[in-house]
């Protein structure tokens, strides 16, 4: 390393500065303005780091790699920061990327520095210096070449430190709402690479056709020409390898981008939107997203390839024996291809619509299967199925016909027409061998292009139809998110805890569901003070759960104001508000996710979790009387629960939901009929636990 380690390590007080520079160098974030540094010499909390990421306009993801994963992390995780501890004080290596086998780090003076990977490894290993010294001592007495020594040393360190966990580092990613250019990354340059390599490949192919055709028509091939032909074919090998490699990378990049955008869009849907669409349609969307991914990737590549082939074929045909006439026929057939594709798209739309409806219907029926078994007369179980299936089958037949036209008419039609245009040249006997060979090369190239075009059009029309199903999700990505405006040091809730006065103040709150003409809540005013224990009672349908959704920020009131510590939701930001208030939804709205019991308990906290939180979770289970259940399960807190795992009873689930809510450590806990399914004794135990742990509490119940 040419620079001293202290030049490369950013002290924890300069963390905001380091991350801001990293974000700006990557073109991800924005200037964050004045940010107070974290308390010196202490690793900042995750909440603080996430909030810092928000201010910088980037996503930060924590990583705690094992020592054996470190070489991979160094090679692939950039842009990221990795923590090094010296005398217990954290400092950070800022990774920009790799270049020519070396790591590029951002030094403290904001310059980029290249360092060998092993130097960075040595820095990150400093905390394990005792093990390193032990290995060095062991190897000290052995005679071997420096190269063998280095290899043995790294292998021994890997063996000894392999499972040692490193300090938390952070990977930086662009927000899903970043500019298109940032999100696309190197995708455009990959397309250019594929375009160039494919053009060269097509030229190689055309040259080899020309050579072969010429030899065939002259009925002899000289050795020089033959060797030339072999050389031309040999050129195709590296070009093809390059093209296939770039195509693979392109597919992965585009597929990943699509998935990330879809996930981001899904997370921005409101609970009401999710409910309105229904589970079947959501499942259908997952399937459609897969289709879009496969077809968009394949289709985009085919589009590039077929355009290249068609243009080249056109040029070659003009130079060949068929001349302009053949080129004009080619253009006309491309126009016909567009017309056929348009017709195909219309049918494909109807066909896909029918398919999605069938999927939706099937899933709804499966979900309600137990109810149907119990309540619906046997003879009505399959009502309407025949009608749906027969209309689906009719549409499928039309679809097949249009697909056949698109494939057979284009490809074979081209071959027939192209040969017909050569007929006058043949019959007049004016063509020379080279011109004919060129024409044959052009015809074959166009034939390949039409093969690609027909598949491309089918894929594009399928992808376009599937895209319609997921467009809403992609559009949702751009919805503005309320961002926190409270000072960074207030994140995590501590100073707001200390603030006096009301925790919640609602004034004139009004809310009406979209589908309703009358508001559920009208001009509703109340206060909740810190430490309050409130019982909210009311008749069924009176609007209690609606009020809970307003308190937790799941819904926004259409009138009036709702303040938390005298600040509104726009000031705390969506996630800041939810970090301070949480609710256990009603039993039928709540869910046990497939995962371990511990995961379900700590769902609202970071995962993998810390030993302290795990201990806290175990203690809370004991208080809620869930310790018996934990003892019964063979893997204890690690037992898999959910649909396919250990089945919890109604009361056990209720207590899990209560524990999950309390473990979030928020300022206001709301329990929506959480005690309804507990027997009197268990209810008393659960209530005592809730009263002990909730800082402020609202319990919703029927009178
Ligand atoms: N998404 C929605 N669209 C239209 N109306 C809705 C929606 N959600 C709830 N409602 C209606 O709003 C009213 C209040 O519902 P809410 O769930 O808040 O009542 P509740 O007091 O919690 O009732 P319960 O005690 O039975 O759970 C009800 O009449 C309900 O039918």
XYZ file of C-alpha atoms and ligand atoms in Angstrom:
734
model
C 0.000 0.000 0.000
C 1.508 3.295 -1.029
C -0.703 5.314 1.317
C -0.635 4.859 5.066
C -3.568 3.002 6.586
C -4.707 6.106 8.423
C -5.173 7.834 5.054
C -7.508 5.064 3.975
C -9.556 4.555 7.118
C -12.399 7.018 7.706
C -13.041 7.713 11.396
C -16.615 7.144 12.557
C -17.184 10.904 13.028
C -16.619 11.374 9.296
C -19.044 8.606 8.281
C -21.705 10.950 6.829
C -18.996 12.644 4.776
C -17.607 9.303 3.524
C -21.044 8.031 2.523
C -22.000 11.305 0.885
C -18.848 11.251 -1.256
C -19.371 7.596 -2.108
C -22.978 8.269 -3.176
C -21.996 11.224 -5.299
C -19.150 9.398 -7.004
C -21.557 6.611 -7.983
C -24.067 9.187 -9.229
C -26.666 7.760 -6.826
C -27.477 10.251 -4.134
C -27.802 13.919 -3.497
C -26.009 16.410 -1.279
C -27.344 15.848 2.230
C -26.463 19.250 3.664
C -25.217 19.599 7.216
C -25.398 16.290 9.059
C -24.366 15.989 12.674
C -21.788 13.184 13.006
C -22.580 10.189 15.210
C -21.197 10.223 18.716
C -17.424 9.801 18.331
C -15.886 6.389 18.954
C -19.240 4.562 18.925
C -20.678 2.496 16.097
C -23.877 4.250 14.941
C -27.153 2.341 15.350
C -28.844 0.753 12.360
C -31.771 3.139 12.697
C -29.338 6.060 12.427
C -27.643 4.523 9.386
C -30.958 3.891 7.620
C -31.982 7.463 8.355
C -28.641 8.702 6.986
C -29.268 6.672 3.813
C -32.673 8.397 3.517
C -31.065 11.824 3.801
C -28.517 10.915 1.127
C -31.204 9.517 -1.171
C -29.646 6.023 -1.295
C -30.445 2.591 0.068
C -28.036 1.230 2.664
C -28.033 -2.473 3.434
C -26.165 -3.900 6.407
C -23.867 -6.893 5.890
C -22.037 -8.965 8.471
C -19.890 -11.292 6.367
C -17.935 -14.228 7.671
C -14.190 -14.054 7.280
C -14.284 -16.757 4.581
C -16.674 -14.594 2.541
C -14.426 -11.576 2.654
C -12.608 -12.060 -0.695
C -16.026 -12.285 -2.385
C -17.272 -9.224 -0.551
C -14.205 -7.214 -1.557
C -14.664 -8.182 -5.163
C -18.403 -7.742 -5.488
C -19.981 -5.658 -2.755
C -18.742 -2.221 -3.866
C -19.878 0.459 -3.467
C -19.787 -0.286 0.232
C -18.102 0.540 3.519
C -16.423 -2.062 5.714
C -15.764 -1.596 9.393
C -12.349 -1.933 10.987
C -11.971 -1.720 14.767
C -8.810 -0.414 16.371
C -8.750 -0.441 20.177
C -12.506 -0.856 20.071
C -13.000 2.320 18.005
C -14.742 1.861 14.649
C -13.365 3.270 11.404
C -14.290 2.476 7.820
C -12.769 1.396 4.525
C -14.731 2.928 1.647
C -14.775 0.606 -1.371
C -15.371 2.087 -4.818
C -14.855 -1.100 -6.818
C -12.119 -3.206 -8.388
C -9.846 -2.484 -11.308
C -7.228 -4.746 -12.851
C -7.198 -7.094 -9.870
C -6.798 -4.273 -7.342
C -9.262 -2.664 -4.985
C -10.209 0.956 -5.468
C -10.702 2.716 -2.162
C -11.811 6.227 -1.357
C -9.112 7.843 0.758
C -9.854 10.423 3.441
C -8.735 13.237 1.164
C -11.478 12.138 -1.295
C -9.065 10.691 -3.859
C -9.428 7.186 -5.290
C -6.547 4.860 -4.399
C -5.756 1.398 -5.814
C -4.543 -1.143 -3.267
C -3.841 -4.875 -3.500
C -6.654 -7.019 -2.077
C -4.285 -8.631 0.415
C -3.534 -5.251 2.022
C -7.222 -4.605 2.575
C -7.608 -8.151 3.939
C -4.779 -7.505 6.385
C -6.494 -4.332 7.585
C -9.826 -6.046 8.073
C -8.073 -8.828 9.963
C -6.421 -6.559 12.477
C -8.829 -7.495 15.249
C -7.807 -11.117 14.891
C -4.122 -10.283 15.287
C -3.597 -13.024 17.882
C -4.593 -15.721 15.359
C -2.517 -14.073 12.641
C 0.536 -13.991 14.921
C -0.007 -17.638 15.834
C -0.123 -18.677 12.167
C 2.978 -16.599 11.378
C 4.804 -18.202 14.288
C 3.836 -21.673 13.096
C 5.057 -20.956 9.599
C 8.200 -19.201 10.855
C 10.083 -22.419 11.449
C 9.214 -23.969 8.094
C 11.416 -23.549 5.054
C 9.525 -22.784 1.872
C 9.409 -20.392 -1.055
C 7.771 -16.991 -0.431
C 4.946 -17.945 -2.795
C 4.235 -21.228 -1.024
C 4.424 -19.418 2.326
C 1.882 -16.810 1.259
C -0.454 -19.521 0.009
C -0.089 -21.638 3.154
C -0.622 -18.556 5.325
C -3.840 -17.540 3.604
C -5.184 -21.116 3.697
C -4.385 -21.484 7.397
C -5.972 -18.143 8.207
C -9.033 -19.131 6.227
C -9.296 -22.354 8.166
C -8.881 -20.707 11.545
C -10.873 -17.538 10.965
C -13.290 -18.862 8.346
C -16.385 -18.727 10.545
C -15.403 -15.565 12.425
C -17.977 -12.854 11.899
C -16.769 -9.469 10.741
C -18.117 -6.144 11.932
C -21.202 -4.704 10.272
C -20.495 -3.097 6.913
C -22.946 -1.349 4.592
C -23.617 -1.845 0.902
C -24.864 1.218 -0.945
C -27.474 0.951 -3.679
C -29.378 3.512 -5.714
C -32.958 4.154 -4.676
C -35.560 2.549 -6.889
C -36.654 6.060 -7.815
C -33.182 7.075 -9.056
C -32.795 8.320 -12.641
C -33.248 5.790 -15.429
C -29.585 6.168 -16.334
C -28.436 5.254 -12.830
C -30.789 2.282 -12.602
C -29.819 0.932 -16.014
C -26.101 1.004 -15.074
C -24.097 -0.864 -17.711
C -27.141 -2.300 -19.546
C -26.906 0.170 -22.490
C -23.211 -0.589 -23.035
C -23.998 -4.319 -22.971
C -26.596 -3.773 -25.714
C -24.005 -1.919 -27.798
C -21.547 -4.776 -27.230
C -24.117 -7.362 -28.337
C -25.018 -5.236 -31.348
C -21.406 -4.914 -32.477
C -20.502 -8.565 -31.901
C -23.668 -9.727 -33.648
C -23.057 -7.452 -36.648
C -19.519 -8.821 -36.964
C -20.827 -12.380 -36.616
C -23.408 -11.807 -39.325
C -20.742 -10.364 -41.605
C -18.578 -13.421 -40.954
C -21.543 -15.627 -41.760
C -22.325 -13.689 -44.960
C -18.647 -13.873 -46.042
C -18.600 -17.623 -45.491
C -21.872 -18.025 -47.484
C -20.348 -15.937 -50.257
C -17.181 -18.054 -50.318
C -19.065 -21.334 -50.286
C -21.720 -20.243 -52.770
C -19.087 -18.927 -55.157
C -17.155 -22.201 -54.980
C -20.312 -24.256 -55.451
C -21.451 -22.251 -58.458
C -17.966 -22.369 -60.061
C -17.801 -26.082 -59.169
C -14.291 -25.814 -57.730
C -12.556 -24.317 -54.701
C -8.867 -23.348 -54.659
C -6.815 -24.193 -51.588
C -6.253 -20.504 -50.814
C -9.994 -19.796 -50.848
C -10.603 -22.919 -48.771
C -8.123 -21.775 -46.138
C -9.732 -18.352 -46.254
C -13.104 -19.965 -45.565
C -11.703 -21.813 -42.528
C -10.133 -18.575 -41.253
C -13.468 -16.785 -41.588
C -15.260 -19.551 -39.637
C -12.533 -19.445 -36.962
C -13.182 -15.727 -36.439
C -16.741 -16.596 -35.491
C -15.673 -18.567 -32.394
C -14.435 -15.713 -30.171
C -17.165 -13.428 -31.476
C -19.868 -15.959 -30.599
C -18.353 -16.536 -27.143
C -18.310 -12.808 -26.502
C -21.876 -12.385 -27.696
C -23.228 -15.260 -25.585
C -21.389 -13.952 -22.506
C -22.765 -10.430 -22.958
C -26.246 -11.803 -23.586
C -26.082 -13.732 -20.307
C -24.938 -10.687 -18.349
C -27.587 -8.552 -20.041
C -30.327 -11.060 -19.087
C -29.220 -11.124 -15.457
C -28.976 -7.335 -15.204
C -32.331 -6.652 -16.856
C -34.085 -9.446 -14.938
C -32.705 -8.190 -11.625
C -33.717 -4.621 -12.399
C -37.254 -5.672 -13.298
C -37.627 -7.732 -10.115
C -36.299 -4.911 -7.941
C -38.667 -2.387 -9.505
C -41.636 -4.737 -9.119
C -40.852 -5.368 -5.487
C -40.429 -1.642 -4.827
C -43.760 -0.964 -6.559
C -45.539 -3.697 -4.619
C -44.300 -2.274 -1.337
C -45.769 1.091 -2.256
C -49.301 -0.235 -2.743
C -51.710 0.776 -0.014
C -53.416 -2.003 1.988
C -56.730 -1.061 0.373
C -55.266 -1.435 -3.118
C -53.875 -4.833 -2.209
C -57.235 -5.938 -0.819
C -59.220 -4.639 -3.785
C -57.150 -6.587 -6.305
C -57.624 -9.892 -4.519
C -55.134 -12.660 -3.876
C -55.773 -14.457 -7.177
C -54.966 -11.411 -9.260
C -51.812 -10.789 -7.244
C -50.690 -14.325 -7.810
C -51.484 -13.885 -11.508
C -49.275 -10.810 -11.470
C -46.359 -12.833 -10.127
C -46.737 -15.240 -13.033
C -47.059 -12.354 -15.506
C -43.955 -10.721 -14.050
C -42.040 -13.926 -14.791
C -43.347 -13.881 -18.343
C -42.367 -10.244 -18.813
C -38.923 -10.930 -17.438
C -38.237 -13.903 -19.689
C -39.796 -12.381 -22.755
C -38.522 -8.868 -22.279
C -34.987 -10.181 -21.951
C -35.293 -12.673 -24.826
C -37.407 -10.290 -26.914
C -35.075 -7.329 -26.467
C -32.135 -9.448 -27.582
C -34.030 -10.843 -30.529
C -35.113 -7.344 -31.532
C -31.490 -6.241 -31.615
C -30.365 -9.337 -33.491
C -33.166 -9.371 -36.031
C -32.778 -5.686 -36.868
C -29.059 -6.210 -37.437
C -29.715 -9.263 -39.620
C -32.468 -7.568 -41.633
C -30.387 -4.456 -42.363
C -27.363 -6.535 -43.338
C -29.494 -8.859 -45.450
C -30.986 -5.831 -47.240
C -27.537 -4.428 -48.034
C -26.227 -7.816 -49.209
C -29.310 -8.405 -51.369
C -28.831 -5.051 -53.133
C -25.244 -6.083 -53.942
C -26.288 -9.559 -55.149
C -27.922 -10.882 -58.293
C -31.470 -10.099 -57.108
C -30.591 -6.393 -56.664
C -33.116 -3.783 -55.520
C -36.107 -5.958 -56.398
C -35.192 -8.498 -53.734
C -34.507 -5.747 -51.192
C -37.956 -4.235 -51.887
C -39.622 -7.648 -51.405
C -37.779 -7.890 -48.084
C -39.102 -4.506 -46.945
C -42.665 -5.420 -48.008
C -42.503 -8.646 -46.031
C -41.321 -6.740 -42.963
C -44.447 -4.560 -43.322
C -46.591 -7.712 -43.600
C -44.858 -9.011 -40.465
C -45.975 -5.889 -38.578
C -49.584 -6.336 -39.726
C -49.613 -10.010 -38.680
C -48.011 -9.126 -35.360
C -50.684 -6.492 -34.672
C -53.443 -9.078 -35.267
C -51.584 -11.582 -33.106
C -51.373 -9.057 -30.283
C -55.164 -8.556 -30.264
C -55.836 -12.271 -29.797
C -52.995 -12.692 -27.355
C -54.577 -10.011 -25.179
C -57.895 -11.799 -25.020
C -56.160 -15.138 -24.421
C -53.988 -13.816 -21.595
C -56.970 -12.032 -20.031
C -58.874 -15.333 -19.975
C -55.855 -17.107 -18.492
C -55.438 -14.545 -15.719
C -59.144 -14.728 -14.871
C -58.970 -18.523 -14.643
C -55.916 -18.322 -12.350
C -57.625 -15.707 -10.222
C -60.788 -17.729 -9.968
C -58.940 -20.940 -9.141
C -56.990 -19.304 -6.332
C -60.041 -17.667 -4.828
C -61.736 -21.067 -4.849
C -58.724 -22.754 -3.270
C -58.599 -20.160 -0.519
C -62.236 -20.648 0.255
C -62.019 -24.388 -0.221
C -62.733 -25.367 3.361
C -65.754 -23.101 3.465
C -67.029 -24.550 0.185
C -66.596 -28.075 1.493
C -68.642 -27.246 4.543
C -71.255 -24.906 3.122
C -71.744 -25.368 -0.648
C -73.912 -28.246 -1.925
C -71.798 -30.807 -3.789
C -73.641 -30.323 -7.095
C -72.698 -26.632 -7.176
C -68.954 -27.065 -6.605
C -68.088 -26.784 -10.301
C -70.578 -24.075 -11.283
C -69.421 -22.025 -14.260
C -66.185 -23.990 -14.829
C -67.262 -25.491 -18.202
C -68.241 -22.116 -19.604
C -64.932 -20.565 -18.619
C -62.886 -23.469 -19.964
C -64.717 -23.632 -23.271
C -64.307 -19.903 -23.935
C -60.638 -20.285 -23.063
C -60.320 -23.166 -25.489
C -61.993 -21.139 -28.301
C -59.614 -18.239 -27.827
C -56.663 -20.656 -27.717
C -57.614 -22.028 -31.143
C -57.648 -18.549 -32.708
C -54.338 -17.839 -31.019
C -52.748 -20.941 -32.505
C -53.954 -19.948 -35.978
C -52.455 -16.482 -35.730
C -49.177 -17.874 -34.367
C -48.984 -20.283 -37.269
C -49.505 -17.442 -39.758
C -46.820 -15.409 -38.115
C -44.226 -18.173 -38.254
C -44.961 -20.090 -41.454
C -46.123 -17.263 -43.730
C -43.167 -15.049 -43.062
C -40.375 -17.566 -43.218
C -41.478 -19.756 -46.057
C -43.170 -16.861 -47.867
C -39.839 -15.057 -47.933
C -37.992 -18.060 -49.353
C -40.504 -18.530 -52.174
C -40.665 -14.822 -53.077
C -36.893 -14.362 -52.902
C -36.261 -17.304 -55.235
C -38.961 -16.054 -57.609
C -37.208 -12.704 -57.878
C -34.039 -14.547 -58.932
C -35.902 -16.347 -61.724
C -35.432 -13.659 -64.440
C -31.676 -13.598 -63.772
C -31.456 -17.380 -64.102
C -33.635 -17.598 -67.177
C -31.728 -14.822 -68.985
C -28.420 -16.525 -68.056
C -26.859 -13.133 -67.262
C -25.893 -13.734 -63.635
C -22.295 -14.347 -62.676
C -21.376 -16.812 -59.950
C -20.259 -14.180 -57.423
C -23.455 -12.125 -57.706
C -25.571 -15.262 -57.296
C -23.514 -16.339 -54.293
C -24.017 -12.944 -52.700
C -27.776 -13.158 -53.346
C -27.936 -16.633 -51.759
C -25.997 -15.324 -48.730
C -28.468 -12.438 -48.385
C -31.491 -14.742 -48.736
C -30.203 -17.076 -46.025
C -29.391 -14.189 -43.708
C -32.890 -12.758 -44.213
C -34.342 -16.214 -43.591
C -32.612 -16.295 -40.232
C -33.824 -12.756 -39.550
C -37.451 -13.772 -40.275
C -37.086 -16.717 -37.910
C -35.973 -14.236 -35.271
C -38.653 -11.700 -36.228
C -41.541 -14.154 -35.911
C -40.362 -15.349 -32.491
C -39.691 -11.744 -31.497
C -43.180 -10.585 -32.417
C -44.786 -13.470 -30.523
C -42.673 -12.728 -27.488
C -43.239 -9.014 -27.646
C -47.001 -9.334 -27.924
C -47.034 -11.793 -25.003
C -44.727 -9.520 -23.011
C -46.835 -6.443 -23.835
C -49.990 -8.182 -22.628
C -48.288 -9.432 -19.469
C -46.821 -5.995 -18.958
C -50.323 -4.510 -18.781
C -50.909 -6.693 -15.716
C -47.905 -5.381 -13.868
C -47.801 -1.803 -15.158
C -49.525 -0.497 -12.025
C -46.744 -1.960 -9.887
C -44.029 -0.331 -11.954
C -45.865 3.002 -11.923
C -46.234 2.759 -8.146
C -42.421 2.865 -7.794
C -42.444 6.573 -8.606
C -45.033 7.483 -5.954
C -43.527 10.056 -3.657
C -42.682 8.746 -0.220
C -42.941 10.993 2.826
C -39.359 11.491 3.953
C -38.324 12.275 7.494
C -37.494 15.893 8.222
C -36.607 15.498 11.891
C -32.905 15.953 12.747
C -30.855 12.807 12.320
C -29.998 12.620 16.013
C -33.726 12.376 16.821
C -34.029 9.150 14.800
C -34.478 6.138 17.000
C -36.994 7.959 19.135
C -34.901 8.891 22.145
C -35.249 12.693 22.283
C -38.953 12.457 21.383
C -39.399 10.150 24.386
C -38.184 12.923 26.584
C -40.488 15.542 25.065
C -43.379 16.414 27.369
C -47.083 16.936 26.513
C -49.361 14.805 24.408
C -48.098 11.855 22.513
C -50.971 11.999 20.015
C -53.255 14.876 19.287
C -56.070 14.400 16.766
C -58.169 17.407 15.738
C -61.268 17.185 13.518
C -60.101 13.951 11.857
C -62.419 12.783 9.072
C -62.103 9.650 6.964
C -64.302 8.113 4.264
C -63.512 4.843 2.438
C -63.286 5.251 -1.334
C -66.319 3.125 -2.021
C -68.509 4.811 0.623
C -70.631 7.938 0.426
C -70.626 8.681 4.179
C -67.500 9.066 6.282
C -66.690 6.359 8.832
C -65.093 8.947 11.098
C -66.211 12.547 11.147
C -64.695 15.468 12.999
C -63.005 13.213 15.496
C -60.786 14.859 18.154
C -58.865 13.239 21.022
C -55.507 13.154 22.807
C -53.301 10.331 23.986
C -50.737 11.245 26.622
C -47.503 9.401 27.317
C -48.089 6.461 29.624
C -51.853 6.367 28.864
C -53.708 3.054 28.894
C -56.842 3.481 26.790
C -59.699 1.073 26.090
C -61.440 1.887 22.799
C -64.896 0.306 22.673
C -67.633 0.589 20.068
C -70.200 -1.360 18.065
C -69.192 -3.607 15.178
C -68.575 -1.504 12.049
C -68.279 1.645 14.157
C -64.874 2.575 12.703
C -62.455 1.350 15.405
C -60.123 -0.494 13.028
C -60.298 2.430 10.622
C -59.134 4.733 13.414
C -56.296 2.307 14.192
C -55.170 2.437 10.557
C -55.134 6.251 10.729
C -53.106 6.189 13.948
C -50.511 3.845 12.492
C -50.263 5.826 9.255
C -51.625 3.016 7.058
C -54.329 5.428 5.913
C -54.309 9.209 5.687
C -57.227 11.274 7.022
C -59.062 13.336 4.432
C -59.718 16.112 6.926
C -58.292 17.373 10.226
C -54.832 16.799 11.654
C -53.143 13.968 13.486
C -50.017 14.946 15.399
C -47.384 12.887 17.172
C -45.305 14.919 19.646
C -46.935 17.971 18.008
C -45.415 17.034 14.623
C -47.347 15.679 11.661
C -46.691 12.576 9.574
C -45.101 14.601 6.788
C -42.399 15.682 9.258
C -41.679 12.214 10.633
C -41.922 10.598 7.196
C -43.858 7.374 6.567
C -41.288 5.057 8.059
C -40.434 7.431 10.939
C -44.104 7.520 11.992
C -44.414 3.752 11.819
C -41.244 3.345 13.881
C -43.025 5.145 16.723
C -46.543 3.690 16.563
C -47.443 0.117 15.828
C -50.583 -2.007 15.955
C -51.378 -5.701 16.131
C -54.063 -6.036 13.451
C -57.240 -8.027 14.103
C -56.703 -11.780 14.170
C -58.076 -12.403 10.649
C -55.818 -9.672 9.226
C -52.684 -10.886 11.006
C -50.415 -13.631 9.773
C -47.822 -16.171 10.865
C -45.104 -16.088 8.214
C -43.266 -19.243 7.196
C -40.056 -18.996 9.194
C -38.738 -19.659 12.664
C -40.681 -18.733 15.793
C -37.905 -16.223 16.611
C -38.215 -14.657 13.168
C -41.949 -14.264 13.629
C -41.436 -12.668 17.024
C -38.828 -10.212 15.792
C -40.378 -9.461 12.422
C -40.423 -5.743 13.151
C -36.731 -5.614 14.061
C -33.592 -6.181 12.041
C -32.914 -9.709 10.897
C -30.581 -11.563 11.570
C -31.169 -10.295 15.039
C -28.845 -9.537 17.925
C -28.366 -11.873 20.935
C -29.848 -9.134 23.199
C -33.091 -8.997 21.224
C -33.290 -12.776 21.153
C -32.971 -12.887 24.943
C -35.617 -10.192 25.246
C -37.932 -12.173 22.970
C -37.446 -15.333 25.043
C -38.189 -13.413 28.268
C -41.350 -11.927 26.790
C -42.518 -15.374 25.664
C -42.081 -16.539 29.252
C -44.127 -13.630 30.560
C -46.901 -14.382 28.075
C -46.932 -18.054 29.042
C -45.507 -19.094 25.673
C -42.467 -20.719 27.304
C -44.360 -24.023 27.519
C -44.918 -23.956 23.780
C -41.255 -23.076 23.127
C -40.195 -25.980 25.365
C -42.549 -28.337 23.473
C -41.146 -27.460 20.058
C -38.047 -29.562 19.264
C -36.062 -26.607 17.940
C -37.398 -24.135 20.532
C -37.320 -20.572 19.245
C -35.793 -21.849 15.994
C -38.779 -24.114 15.232
C -40.281 -23.427 11.807
C -43.875 -22.270 12.042
C -46.396 -21.066 9.458
C -48.365 -22.903 6.770
C -45.936 -25.791 6.415
C -44.393 -25.779 9.874
C -45.561 -26.313 13.463
C -49.203 -25.329 13.679
C -49.941 -22.868 16.483
C -53.277 -22.857 18.271
C -55.552 -19.818 18.089
C -54.491 -18.572 21.530
C -50.789 -19.200 20.835
C -51.026 -17.193 17.643
C -52.756 -14.353 19.507
C -49.946 -14.195 22.035
C -47.308 -14.377 19.297
C -48.969 -11.355 17.670
C -48.941 -9.490 21.003
C -45.278 -10.336 21.629
C -44.346 -9.310 18.075
C -45.979 -5.924 18.626
C -44.395 -5.303 22.036
C -40.943 -6.303 20.775
C -40.895 -3.402 18.351
C -40.203 -1.106 21.276
C -42.383 1.724 19.942
C -43.922 4.665 21.771
C -47.568 3.742 21.223
C -48.822 0.153 21.035
C -52.320 -0.534 19.698
C -53.909 -3.946 20.119
C -56.962 -4.507 17.918
C -59.047 -7.188 19.689
C -55.865 -9.116 20.499
C -57.253 -10.694 23.698
C -60.512 -11.917 22.114
C -59.513 -15.574 21.768
C -57.774 -16.050 25.135
C -59.230 -17.902 28.083
C -59.737 -15.738 31.218
C -56.517 -16.861 32.962
C -54.290 -16.495 29.865
C -55.926 -13.146 29.167
C -55.004 -11.879 32.631
C -51.397 -13.002 32.139
C -51.238 -11.392 28.683
C -52.809 -8.138 29.891
C -50.330 -7.900 32.745
C -47.455 -8.376 30.335
C -48.804 -5.751 27.929
C -49.309 -3.243 30.754
C -45.730 -3.871 31.900
C -44.145 -3.311 28.515
C -46.187 -0.838 26.455
C -45.069 2.754 26.947
C -48.526 3.969 25.883
C -51.378 1.614 25.033
C -54.688 1.575 23.161
C -56.723 -1.638 23.351
C -59.615 -1.983 20.902
C -62.474 -4.166 22.066
C -66.203 -4.758 21.738
C -68.296 -3.548 24.684
N -61.896 -0.777 2.470
C -63.155 -0.456 2.800
N -64.009 0.027 1.866
C -65.271 0.373 2.189
N -65.771 0.254 3.434
C -64.989 -0.231 4.384
C -63.637 -0.606 4.134
N -63.093 -1.050 5.281
C -64.052 -0.949 6.228
N -65.192 -0.464 5.688
C -66.441 -0.186 6.378
O -66.186 0.851 7.305
C -66.923 0.634 8.500
C -65.973 0.639 9.698
O -65.163 -0.493 9.614
P -64.145 -0.874 10.762
O -63.443 -2.110 10.347
O -63.316 0.321 11.054
O -65.137 -1.144 11.974
P -64.845 -1.748 13.423
O -65.394 -0.782 14.394
O -63.394 -2.076 13.567
O -65.705 -3.066 13.361
P -65.486 -4.481 14.113
O -65.607 -4.199 15.587
O -66.591 -5.325 13.614
O -64.134 -4.978 13.730
C -67.660 -0.694 8.327
O -68.995 -0.404 7.975
C -66.933 -1.369 7.181
O -67.821 -2.153 6.436
